[in-house]
Amino acid sequence: MQVLQVQLEVGPDPAEVGRARRWARSRLAGSGIGDDEPLAETLVLLISELVTNAVVHTGCPAVLRMLFAAEGGVRVEVADASDCPPRPRHAEGEDTNGRGLELVDGLADRWGWQPEGVGKSIWCEVDRASAPVCSSAPLPSAPSAHSPTPVPAPVPVPAPVPGATVTQGPPGASVSPGRVPC
């Protein structure tokens, strides 16, 4: 299996989220995933949510990585300096945040997190053949973030680090609030 990996360093400024989206679109196009494909929109939304969580909740720089498998699957990883695992947050009616990982859970085929260096990496994978089309349908619920499940063996993209913790949080889950020292 051939894999192409590209990465972008993201500064600790919320304006960097827009730069990460533009960068991702250009890399997707360069990998043969057209702007008009549902997969491109899904991946850009996933990247936006994961980068936003890293920048807002840590206040530290992050690294965005995209891995493209020859078979068409794409893995997105965002590494940050916080060693705090993602914790569930439940957004209520008019809340303007707290839904990021709910979107990730509903749109990605697989997602989780793992320790990386002094921090962590949150990852998600989308198989090209099963790329969801964004809709207003309710998102599926998943096991509790406090009950880690085994890391699934991804078919088209590299497997997570052995022993990594997988969190498929419940609706409203998001990276834990608060900042960590960079």
Backbone as a printed PyTorch tensor [residue, N CA C, xyz], in Angstrom:
tensor([[[  0.8480,  -1.1740,   0.0000],
         [  0.0000,   0.0000,   0.0000],
         [  0.8960,   1.2420,   0.0000]],

        [[  0.6980,   2.1070,  -0.9720],
         [  1.4300,   3.3620,  -1.0210],
         [  0.6480,   4.4320,  -0.2850]],

        [[  1.3680,   5.2810,   0.4360],
         [  0.7180,   6.3620,   1.1690],
         [  1.5200,   7.6420,   0.9410]],

        [[  0.8260,   8.7170,   0.6350],
         [  1.4290,  10.0340,   0.5180],
         [  1.0100,  10.8380,   1.7330]],

        [[  1.9720,  11.4270,   2.4340],
         [  1.6630,  12.2300,   3.6070],
         [  2.1020,  13.6660,   3.3650]],

        [[  1.2150,  14.5960,   3.6990],
         [  1.5410,  16.0200,   3.6500],
         [  1.1730,  16.6020,   5.0090]],

        [[  1.8650,  17.6710,   5.4040],
         [  1.5420,  18.2620,   6.7020],
         [  1.7170,  19.7680,   6.6660]],

        [[  1.0170,  20.4240,   7.5850],
         [  1.0250,  21.8740,   7.7080],
         [  1.1260,  22.2270,   9.1810]],

        [[  2.0380,  23.1320,   9.5140],
         [  2.0990,  23.6460,  10.8770],
         [  1.0670,  24.7540,  11.0060]],

        [[  0.2920,  24.6950,  12.0690],
         [ -0.7970,  25.6420,  12.3060],
         [ -0.4720,  26.4450,  13.5520]],

        [[ -0.5220,  27.7630,  13.4320],
         [ -0.2570,  28.6260,  14.5800],
         [ -1.4200,  28.6410,  15.5560]],

        [[ -1.1960,  29.1740,  16.7570],
         [ -2.2310,  29.1730,  17.8050],
         [ -3.2490,  30.3000,  17.6630]],

        [[ -3.5920,  30.6560,  16.4440],
         [ -4.5250,  31.7400,  16.1610],
         [ -5.7490,  31.1630,  15.4460]],

        [[ -6.9630,  31.4570,  15.8940],
         [ -8.1560,  30.9240,  15.2190],
         [ -8.2160,  31.2590,  13.7280]],

        [[ -7.5550,  32.3270,  13.2830],
         [ -7.5200,  32.6550,  11.8550],
         [ -6.7910,  31.5750,  11.0500]],

        [[ -5.9750,  30.7730,  11.7240],
         [ -5.2420,  29.7020,  11.0560],
         [ -6.1630,  28.6020,  10.5360]],

        [[ -7.3720,  28.5070,  11.0780],
         [ -8.3120,  27.4780,  10.6340],
         [ -8.6480,  27.6870,   9.1600]],

        [[ -8.8860,  28.9300,   8.7590],
         [ -9.1610,  29.2280,   7.3540],
         [ -7.9850,  28.8840,   6.4600]],

        [[ -6.7740,  29.1840,   6.9320],
         [ -5.5780,  28.8240,   6.1600],
         [ -5.4650,  27.3120,   6.0220]],

        [[ -5.7850,  26.5750,   7.0800],
         [ -5.7300,  25.1080,   7.0320],
         [ -6.7460,  24.5720,   6.0200]],

        [[ -7.9380,  25.1650,   5.9690],
         [ -8.9430,  24.7250,   4.9880],
         [ -8.4550,  24.9660,   3.5600]],

        [[ -7.9040,  26.1590,   3.3020],
         [ -7.4050,  26.4670,   1.9470],
         [ -6.2700,  25.5190,   1.5630]],

        [[ -5.3630,  25.2810,   2.4990],
         [ -4.2540,  24.3650,   2.2510],
         [ -4.7860,  22.9560,   1.9480]],

        [[ -5.7480,  22.5190,   2.7370],
         [ -6.3060,  21.1770,   2.5420],
         [ -6.9570,  21.0600,   1.1630]],

        [[ -7.7290,  22.0660,   0.7660],
         [ -8.3610,  22.0260,  -0.5640],
         [ -7.3190,  21.8850,  -1.6700]],

        [[ -6.2210,  22.6180,  -1.5480],
         [ -5.2020,  22.5290,  -2.6010],
         [ -4.5400,  21.1500,  -2.6030]],

        [[ -4.3230,  20.5640,  -1.4380],
         [ -3.7130,  19.2290,  -1.3720],
         [ -4.6790,  18.1560,  -1.8600]],

        [[ -5.9630,  18.3330,  -1.5550],
         [ -6.9570,  17.3750,  -2.0460],
         [ -6.9870,  17.3990,  -3.5650]],

        [[ -7.0070,  18.5890,  -4.1460],
         [ -7.0140,  18.7110,  -5.6050],
         [ -5.7580,  18.0680,  -6.1990]],

        [[ -4.6190,  18.2820,  -5.5550],
         [ -3.3710,  17.6970,  -6.0280],
         [ -3.3330,  16.1790,  -5.9150]],

        [[ -4.1790,  15.6190,  -5.0770],
         [ -4.2160,  14.1620,  -4.9190],
         [ -5.2770,  13.5250,  -5.8090]],

        [[ -5.9810,  14.3520,  -6.5820],
         [ -6.9980,  13.8070,  -7.4880],
         [ -8.4050,  13.8160,  -6.9270]],

        [[ -8.6090,  14.4400,  -5.7780],
         [ -9.9460,  14.5390,  -5.1890],
         [-10.4960,  15.9070,  -5.5660]],

        [[-11.4480,  15.9220,  -6.4640],
         [-11.9850,  17.1670,  -6.9840],
         [-12.8140,  17.9390,  -5.9790]],

        [[-12.8140,  19.2700,  -6.1210],
         [-13.5910,  20.1530,  -5.2510],
         [-15.0730,  19.8110,  -5.2530]],

        [[-15.5500,  19.2310,  -6.3620],
         [-16.9720,  18.9270,  -6.4790],
         [-17.3460,  17.5670,  -5.8950]],

        [[-16.3620,  16.8080,  -5.4140],
         [-16.6480,  15.5020,  -4.8140],
         [-17.1220,  15.6740,  -3.3730]],

        [[-18.1400,  14.9050,  -2.9630],
         [-18.5710,  14.9710,  -1.5560],
         [-17.4200,  14.6890,  -0.5890]],

        [[-16.4810,  13.8470,  -0.9950],
         [-15.3390,  13.5320,  -0.1350],
         [-14.5490,  14.7910,   0.2100]],

        [[-14.3510,  15.6820,  -0.7560],
         [-13.5840,  16.9040,  -0.4970],
         [-14.2740,  17.7650,   0.5580]],

        [[-15.5760,  17.9760,   0.4140],
         [-16.3100,  18.7930,   1.3880],
         [-16.2910,  18.1530,   2.7670]],

        [[-16.4480,  16.8440,   2.8140],
         [-16.4180,  16.1310,   4.0950],
         [-15.0620,  16.2940,   4.7700]],

        [[-13.9870,  16.1000,   4.0160],
         [-12.6550,  16.2100,   4.5970],
         [-12.3530,  17.6320,   5.0550]],

        [[-12.7610,  18.6290,   4.2930],
         [-12.5120,  20.0150,   4.6950],
         [-13.2710,  20.3260,   5.9810]],

        [[-14.4980,  19.8350,   6.1130],
         [-15.2600,  20.0460,   7.3510],
         [-14.5810,  19.3460,   8.5290]],

        [[-14.1350,  18.1140,   8.3370],
         [-13.4400,  17.3890,   9.4030],
         [-12.1660,  18.1300,   9.8240]],

        [[-11.4080,  18.6010,   8.8550],
         [-10.1790,  19.3430,   9.1480],
         [-10.5040,  20.6110,   9.9110]],

        [[-11.5280,  21.3080,   9.4790],
         [-11.9250,  22.5460,  10.1510],
         [-12.2560,  22.2840,  11.6180]],

        [[-13.0070,  21.2400,  11.8940],
         [-13.3850,  20.9230,  13.2760],
         [-12.1830,  20.5280,  14.1210]],

        [[-11.3190,  19.6580,  13.5910],
         [-10.1750,  19.1860,  14.3800],
         [ -9.1510,  20.2970,  14.6230]],

        [[ -8.8850,  21.1190,  13.6070],
         [ -7.9370,  22.2150,  13.7850],
         [ -8.5170,  23.2550,  14.7470]],

        [[ -9.8000,  23.5570,  14.6140],
         [-10.4380,  24.5080,  15.5270],
         [-10.3000,  24.0280,  16.9690]],

        [[-10.5970,  22.7600,  17.2190],
         [-10.4660,  22.2250,  18.5820],
         [ -9.0420,  22.3740,  19.1010]],

        [[ -8.0610,  22.0390,  18.2790],
         [ -6.6670,  22.1240,  18.7280],
         [ -6.2810,  23.5610,  19.0470]],

        [[ -6.6240,  24.4810,  18.1710],
         [ -6.2230,  25.8810,  18.3470],
         [ -6.9720,  26.5310,  19.5140]],

        [[ -8.2660,  26.3220,  19.5770],
         [ -9.0800,  26.9910,  20.6020],
         [ -8.8320,  26.4110,  21.9920]],

        [[ -8.7470,  25.1020,  22.0960],
         [ -8.6720,  24.4890,  23.4190],
         [ -7.2650,  24.3790,  23.9900]],

        [[ -6.2330,  24.5190,  23.1610],
         [ -4.8850,  24.4600,  23.7040],
         [ -4.1820,  25.8140,  23.6630]],

        [[ -4.5200,  26.6620,  22.6940],
         [ -3.8210,  27.9330,  22.5420],
         [ -2.3810,  27.7480,  22.0970]],

        [[ -2.0540,  26.5640,  21.6030],
         [ -0.6980,  26.2110,  21.1820],
         [ -0.6840,  25.8930,  19.6900]],

        [[  0.4890,  25.9080,  19.0780],
         [  0.5800,  25.4700,  17.6850],
         [  0.1650,  24.0050,  17.5650]],

        [[ -0.2270,  23.6190,  16.3620],
         [ -0.6130,  22.2410,  16.0780],
         [ -0.0290,  21.8470,  14.7250]],

        [[ -0.1010,  20.5750,  14.4280],
         [  0.3390,  20.0710,  13.1300],
         [ -0.8300,  19.3040,  12.5150]],

        [[ -1.1910,  19.7060,  11.3030],
         [ -2.2340,  19.0250,  10.5260],
         [ -1.5460,  18.1250,   9.5180]],

        [[ -1.9350,  16.8500,   9.5030],
         [ -1.3920,  15.9020,   8.5360],
         [ -2.5350,  15.2650,   7.7650]],

        [[ -2.3090,  15.0590,   6.4810],
         [ -3.2420,  14.2840,   5.6610],
         [ -2.4380,  13.1620,   5.0170]],

        [[ -2.9750,  11.9540,   5.1020],
         [ -2.3390,  10.7920,   4.5100],
         [ -3.2810,  10.2350,   3.4610]],

        [[ -2.7900,  10.1150,   2.2430],
         [ -3.5830,   9.6350,   1.1220],
         [ -3.1120,   8.2410,   0.7560]],

        [[ -3.9970,   7.2590,   0.8250],
         [ -3.6670,   5.8880,   0.4620],
         [ -3.9400,   5.6870,  -1.0260]],

        [[ -3.1750,   4.8190,  -1.6510],
         [ -3.3370,   4.5400,  -3.0740],
         [ -4.7560,   4.0600,  -3.3770]],

        [[ -5.3900,   3.4090,  -2.4090],
         [ -6.7390,   2.8790,  -2.6100],
         [ -7.8140,   3.9560,  -2.4980]],

        [[ -7.4280,   5.1860,  -2.1270],
         [ -8.3850,   6.2820,  -2.0920],
         [ -8.8020,   6.7570,  -0.7220]],

        [[ -8.4580,   6.0560,   0.3360],
         [ -8.8170,   6.5020,   1.6770],
         [ -7.9560,   7.6690,   2.1090]],

        [[ -8.4830,   8.4870,   3.0020],
         [ -7.7460,   9.6340,   3.5130],
         [ -7.8180,   9.6130,   5.0350]],

        [[ -6.6690,   9.8250,   5.6540],
         [ -6.5760,   9.9330,   7.1120],
         [ -6.1460,  11.3600,   7.4290]],

        [[ -6.8430,  11.9910,   8.3610],
         [ -6.5190,  13.3350,   8.8250],
         [ -6.0760,  13.2090,  10.2700]],

        [[ -4.9670,  13.8600,  10.6100],
         [ -4.4730,  13.8670,  11.9850],
         [ -4.1710,  15.3110,  12.3790]],

        [[ -4.5220,  15.6750,  13.5930],
         [ -4.1420,  16.9720,  14.1350],
         [ -3.4730,  16.7020,  15.4750]],

        [[ -2.1860,  17.0420,  15.5450],
         [ -1.4060,  16.8420,  16.7660],
         [ -1.2650,  18.1790,  17.4780]],

        [[ -1.4380,  18.1500,  18.8040],
         [ -1.2670,  19.3720,  19.5960],
         [ -0.4560,  19.0620,  20.8430]],

        [[ -0.1430,  20.0870,  21.6200],
         [  0.7340,  19.9470,  22.7820],
         [  0.0060,  19.5440,  24.0590]],

        [[ -1.3010,  19.3340,  23.9970],
         [ -2.0510,  18.9540,  25.1870],
         [ -2.0920,  17.4390,  25.3250]],

        [[ -1.7890,  16.9580,  26.5270],
         [ -1.8950,  15.5170,  26.7390],
         [ -3.2690,  15.1460,  27.2950]],

        [[ -4.1640,  16.1240,  27.4000],
         [ -5.5250,  15.8640,  27.8920],
         [ -6.3370,  15.1430,  26.8160]],

        [[ -6.9210,  14.0070,  27.1500],
         [ -7.7420,  13.3030,  26.1630],
         [ -9.0140,  14.0980,  25.8620]],

        [[ -9.5910,  13.8590,  24.7090],
         [-10.8740,  14.5050,  24.4220],
         [-11.8950,  14.1010,  25.4830]],

        [[-12.6880,  15.0550,  25.9470],
         [-13.7260,  14.7760,  26.9400],
         [-15.0660,  15.2060,  26.3900]],

        [[-16.0980,  14.4530,  26.7050],
         [-17.4190,  14.7920,  26.1830],
         [-17.8870,  16.1670,  26.6520]],

        [[-18.4680,  16.8820,  25.7440],
         [-19.1710,  18.1280,  26.0590],
         [-20.5250,  17.9930,  25.3910]],

        [[-21.5290,  18.3850,  26.0570],
         [-22.8590,  18.2720,  25.4800],
         [-23.3920,  19.6680,  25.1700]],

        [[-23.5840,  19.9240,  23.8880],
         [-24.1290,  21.2170,  23.4670],
         [-25.6480,  21.1590,  23.5640]],

        [[-26.2160,  22.2100,  24.0740],
         [-27.6680,  22.3280,  24.1730],
         [-28.1690,  23.2680,  23.0890]],

        [[-29.4150,  23.1300,  22.7080],
         [-30.1080,  23.9370,  21.7160],
         [-29.3700,  25.0560,  21.0280]],

        [[-29.2370,  26.2000,  21.6680],
         [-28.6700,  27.3940,  21.0450],
         [-27.1610,  27.5430,  21.2500]],

        [[-26.5110,  26.5810,  21.9000],
         [-25.0690,  26.6650,  22.1140],
         [-24.3480,  26.8050,  20.7770]],

        [[-23.3080,  27.6280,  20.7560],
         [-22.5680,  27.8510,  19.5130],
         [-21.3110,  27.0010,  19.4110]],

        [[-21.0210,  26.1930,  20.4120],
         [-19.8830,  25.2820,  20.3140],
         [-20.2100,  24.0010,  21.0680]],

        [[-19.2700,  23.0470,  21.0210],
         [-19.4940,  21.7770,  21.7060],
         [-20.0040,  20.6740,  20.8020]],

        [[-19.9820,  20.8950,  19.4820],
         [-20.4870,  19.8940,  18.5510],
         [-19.4160,  19.3350,  17.6210]],

        [[-18.1700,  19.7680,  17.7790],
         [-17.1090,  19.3890,  16.8470],
         [-16.9070,  17.8990,  16.7090]],

        [[-16.7260,  17.2030,  17.8220],
         [-16.4930,  15.7650,  17.7200],
         [-17.7670,  15.0010,  17.3620]],

        [[-18.9220,  15.5890,  17.5960],
         [-20.1670,  14.9750,  17.1270],
         [-20.1650,  14.9420,  15.5920]],

        [[-19.7270,  16.0330,  14.9860],
         [-19.6110,  16.0630,  13.5250],
         [-18.5820,  15.0500,  13.0410]],

        [[-17.4380,  14.9960,  13.7020],
         [-16.4050,  14.0390,  13.3200],
         [-16.9570,  12.6220,  13.4040]],

        [[-17.6550,  12.3140,  14.4850],
         [-18.2220,  10.9780,  14.6690],
         [-19.2310,  10.6450,  13.5670]],

        [[-20.0140,  11.6230,  13.1490],
         [-21.0320,  11.3780,  12.1330],
         [-20.4940,  11.3130,  10.7210]],

        [[-19.3770,  11.9790,  10.4470],
         [-18.8770,  12.0560,   9.0790],
         [-17.7280,  11.1060,   8.7660]],

        [[-16.9070,  10.7880,   9.7540],
         [-15.7470,   9.9180,   9.5140],
         [-16.1470,   8.4480,   9.6190]],

        [[-15.4130,   7.6150,   8.8990],
         [-15.6320,   6.1720,   9.0180],
         [-15.0730,   5.6500,  10.3350]],

        [[-13.9710,   6.2500,  10.7680],
         [-13.3220,   5.8870,  12.0300],
         [-12.6740,   7.1410,  12.5760]],

        [[-12.5510,   7.2180,  13.9000],
         [-11.7880,   8.3120,  14.5130],
         [-11.3750,   7.9070,  15.9020]],

        [[-10.3920,   8.6160,  16.4110],
         [ -9.9170,   8.3420,  17.7620],
         [ -8.7880,   9.2930,  18.1020]],

        [[ -8.0560,   8.9420,  19.1330],
         [ -6.9220,   9.7560,  19.5390],
         [ -5.8480,   8.8540,  20.1000]],

        [[ -4.6280,   9.3780,  20.1530],
         [ -3.5080,   8.6210,  20.6910],
         [ -2.4750,   9.5930,  21.2250]],

        [[ -1.7200,   9.1870,  22.2290],
         [ -0.6290,  10.0330,  22.7120],
         [  0.3860,  10.2450,  21.5820]],

        [[  0.9690,  11.4420,  21.5480],
         [  2.0200,  11.7260,  20.5680],
         [  3.0010,  12.6990,  21.2020]],

        [[  4.2130,  12.2540,  21.4160],
         [  5.2060,  13.1000,  22.0750],
         [  4.6810,  13.5140,  23.4430]],

        [[  4.7410,  14.8220,  23.7390],
         [  4.2390,  15.3250,  25.0140],
         [  2.7440,  15.6400,  24.9400]],

        [[  2.1570,  15.5110,  23.7620],
         [  0.7410,  15.8390,  23.5720],
         [ -0.0470,  14.6510,  23.0670]],

        [[ -0.9070,  14.9450,  22.1040],
         [ -1.7660,  13.9020,  21.5350],
         [ -2.0300,  14.2080,  20.0760]],

        [[ -2.5610,  13.2120,  19.3980],
         [ -3.0070,  13.3560,  18.0200],
         [ -4.4360,  12.8360,  17.9490]],

        [[ -5.3120,  13.6470,  17.3860],
         [ -6.6810,  13.1890,  17.1250],
         [ -6.7500,  12.9200,  15.6290]],

        [[ -7.2690,  11.7680,  15.2660],
         [ -7.2750,  11.3560,  13.8730],
         [ -8.6750,  10.9250,  13.4420]],

        [[ -8.8980,  10.9830,  12.1480],
         [-10.1170,  10.4150,  11.5730],
         [ -9.7850,   9.8980,  10.1790]],

        [[-10.5760,   8.9690,   9.7300],
         [-10.3690,   8.3470,   8.4220],
         [-11.6770,   8.3240,   7.6520]],

        [[-11.5490,   8.5770,   6.3590],
         [-12.7020,   8.5150,   5.4660],
         [-12.2970,   7.6560,   4.2710]],

        [[-13.0810,   6.6360,   4.0070],
         [-12.8610,   5.7960,   2.8440],
         [-13.5250,   6.4700,   1.6490]],

        [[-12.8300,   6.5600,   0.5480],
         [-13.3560,   7.2790,  -0.6140],
         [-14.7070,   6.7350,  -1.0480]],

        [[-14.8650,   5.4310,  -1.0440],
         [-16.1160,   4.8240,  -1.5050],
         [-17.2860,   5.1100,  -0.5710]],

        [[-16.9990,   5.3950,   0.6950],
         [-18.0990,   5.5790,   1.6460],
         [-18.2020,   7.0110,   2.1500]],

        [[-17.6280,   7.9660,   1.4160],
         [-17.6680,   9.3580,   1.8730],
         [-19.1060,   9.7950,   2.0540]],

        [[-19.4500,  10.2480,   3.2620],
         [-20.8190,  10.6710,   3.5240],
         [-21.1450,  11.9750,   2.8160]],

        [[-22.3890,  12.1390,   2.5150],
         [-22.8660,  13.4010,   1.9730],
         [-23.4820,  14.1550,   3.1290]],

        [[-23.0580,  15.3980,   3.3440],
         [-23.5600,  16.1810,   4.4660],
         [-25.0650,  16.3520,   4.3350]],

        [[-25.7830,  16.1360,   5.4250],
         [-27.2320,  16.3050,   5.4280],
         [-27.6570,  16.8090,   6.7860]],

        [[-28.9330,  17.0510,   6.9180],
         [-29.4410,  17.5160,   8.2060],
         [-29.9480,  16.3630,   9.0570]],

        [[-29.6850,  15.1300,   8.6410],
         [-30.1220,  13.9700,   9.4040],
         [-29.3760,  13.9160,  10.7320]],

        [[-30.0130,  13.3780,  11.7850],
         [-29.3270,  13.2860,  13.0750],
         [-28.1040,  12.3880,  12.9660]],

        [[-27.0820,  12.7330,  13.7220],
         [-25.8700,  11.9520,  13.7240],
         [-26.0270,  10.7390,  14.6350]],

        [[-25.3800,   9.6130,  14.2740],
         [-25.4930,   8.4180,  15.1080],
         [-24.7650,   8.6000,  16.4290]],

        [[-25.2670,   7.9260,  17.4550],
         [-24.5700,   7.9680,  18.7320],
         [-23.5120,   6.8810,  18.7330]],

        [[-22.5670,   6.9840,  19.6440],
         [-21.4580,   6.0400,  19.7090],
         [-21.1740,   5.7120,  21.1620]],

        [[-20.2690,   4.7380,  21.4010],
         [-19.9250,   4.3910,  22.7790],
         [-19.3850,   5.5940,  23.5380]],

        [[-19.4780,   5.5450,  24.8350],
         [-19.0020,   6.6240,  25.6910],
         [-17.5100,   6.8550,  25.5210]],

        [[-17.1160,   8.1200,  25.5790],
         [-15.7000,   8.4610,  25.4730],
         [-14.9170,   7.9180,  26.6600]],

        [[-15.6020,   7.5700,  27.7330],
         [-14.9190,   7.0480,  28.9130],
         [-14.7170,   5.5490,  28.8270]],

        [[-15.2570,   4.9150,  27.8010],
         [-15.0990,   3.4800,  27.6040],
         [-14.3740,   3.2460,  26.2930]],

        [[-13.0340,   3.3550,  26.2770],
         [-12.3060,   3.1970,  25.0290],
         [-12.6000,   1.8560,  24.3820]],

        [[-12.6630,   1.8760,  23.0710],
         [-12.8720,   0.6650,  22.2990],
         [-11.5820,   0.3670,  21.5560]],

        [[-11.3970,  -0.8600,  21.1070],
         [-10.1550,  -1.1860,  20.4050],
         [-10.0240,  -0.3550,  19.1320]],

        [[ -8.7830,  -0.0650,  18.7530],
         [ -8.5280,   0.6740,  17.5320],
         [ -8.8870,  -0.2230,  16.3570]],

        [[ -9.7880,   0.2220,  15.4640],
         [-10.1250,  -0.6020,  14.3190],
         [ -8.9460,  -0.6420,  13.3570]],

        [[ -8.7720,  -1.7430,  12.6670],
         [ -7.6970,  -1.8570,  11.7000],
         [ -8.1520,  -1.2000,  10.4050]],

        [[ -7.6310,  -0.0040,  10.0840],
         [ -8.0460,   0.6720,   8.8660],
         [ -7.5580,  -0.0830,   7.6480]],

        [[ -8.3970,  -0.2020,   6.6750],
         [ -8.0300,  -0.9340,   5.4760],
         [ -7.1690,  -0.0940,   4.5420]],

        [[ -7.6140,   1.1190,   4.1310],
         [ -6.8400,   1.8200,   3.1180],
         [ -5.7750,   2.7690,   3.6420]],

        [[ -5.6780,   2.9920,   4.9330],
         [ -4.7120,   3.9470,   5.4620],
         [ -3.9490,   3.3320,   6.6190]],

        [[ -2.8280,   3.9260,   7.0210],
         [ -2.0140,   3.3340,   8.0800],
         [ -2.7900,   3.1680,   9.3880]],

        [[ -2.4630,   2.1010,  10.0990],
         [ -3.1180,   1.8360,  11.3820],
         [ -2.5840,   2.7760,  12.4540]],

        [[ -3.4040,   3.0920,  13.4530],
         [ -2.9360,   3.9190,  14.5650],
         [ -1.8290,   3.2200,  15.3370]],

        [[ -1.1320,   3.9760,  16.1500],
         [ -0.0560,   3.4450,  16.9680],
         [ -0.6050,   2.3370,  17.8630]],

        [[  0.0770,   1.1800,  17.9390],
         [ -0.4020,   0.1080,  18.8160],
         [ -0.5820,   0.6210,  20.2400]],

        [[ -1.6630,   0.2260,  20.8590],
         [ -1.9420,   0.6240,  22.2280],
         [ -2.5890,   1.9930,  22.3400]],

        [[ -2.8870,   2.6180,  21.2090],
         [ -3.5040,   3.9440,  21.2450],
         [ -4.9230,   3.8410,  21.7740]],

        [[ -5.3980,   4.9180,  22.3350],
         [ -6.7520,   4.9670,  22.8470],
         [ -7.6710,   5.4870,  21.7570]],

        [[ -8.7750,   4.8160,  21.5700],
         [ -9.7610,   5.2710,  20.6060],
         [-10.9370,   5.8290,  21.3680]],

        [[-11.3740,   6.9850,  20.9660],
         [-12.5290,   7.6010,  21.5870],
         [-13.5190,   7.9320,  20.5060]],

        [[-14.6610,   7.3390,  20.5570],
         [-15.7290,   7.7080,  19.6490],
         [-16.8100,   8.2650,  20.5460]],

        [[-16.7010,   9.5460,  20.7850],
         [-17.4970,  10.1990,  21.8030],
         [-18.9630,  10.2960,  21.4880]],

        [[-19.7390,  10.5430,  22.5120],
         [-21.1730,  10.6960,  22.3440],
         [-21.4820,  12.0370,  21.7120]],

        [[-22.7220,  12.2290,  21.2430],
         [-23.0780,  13.5220,  20.6760],
         [-22.7110,  14.6400,  21.6420]],

        [[-22.1430,  15.7070,  21.0740],
         [-21.7470,  16.8500,  21.8890],
         [-20.3290,  16.7570,  22.4060]],

        [[-19.6230,  15.6530,  22.1280],
         [-18.2590,  15.5210,  22.6140],
         [-17.3670,  16.5350,  21.9220]],

        [[-16.3750,  17.0030,  22.6270],
         [-15.4210,  17.9450,  22.0660],
         [-14.1420,  17.8510,  22.8620]],

        [[-13.0830,  18.4030,  22.3200],
         [-11.8260,  18.4050,  23.0490],
         [-12.0420,  19.1860,  24.3370]],

        [[-11.4140,  18.7290,  25.3820],
         [-11.6600,  19.3300,  26.6920],
         [-11.3990,  20.8360,  26.7030]],

        [[-12.2220,  21.5710,  27.4340],
         [-12.0180,  23.0070,  27.4990],
         [-10.7930,  23.3530,  28.3240]],

        [[-10.3430,  24.5740,  28.1880],
         [ -9.1850,  25.0180,  28.9450],
         [ -7.9310,  24.9610,  28.1040]],

        [[ -6.9210,  25.6650,  28.5430],
         [ -5.6770,  25.7300,  27.8140],
         [ -4.5950,  24.9810,  28.5750]],

        [[ -3.6250,  24.5100,  27.8150],
         [ -2.4850,  23.8310,  28.4130],
         [ -1.2380,  24.6370,  28.0960]],

        [[ -0.1960,  24.5400,  28.9130],
         [  1.0330,  25.2470,  28.5770],
         [  1.6380,  24.6730,  27.3050]],

        [[  2.1340,  25.5400,  26.4330],
         [  2.7440,  25.0720,  25.1780],
         [  4.1550,  24.5780,  25.4200]]])
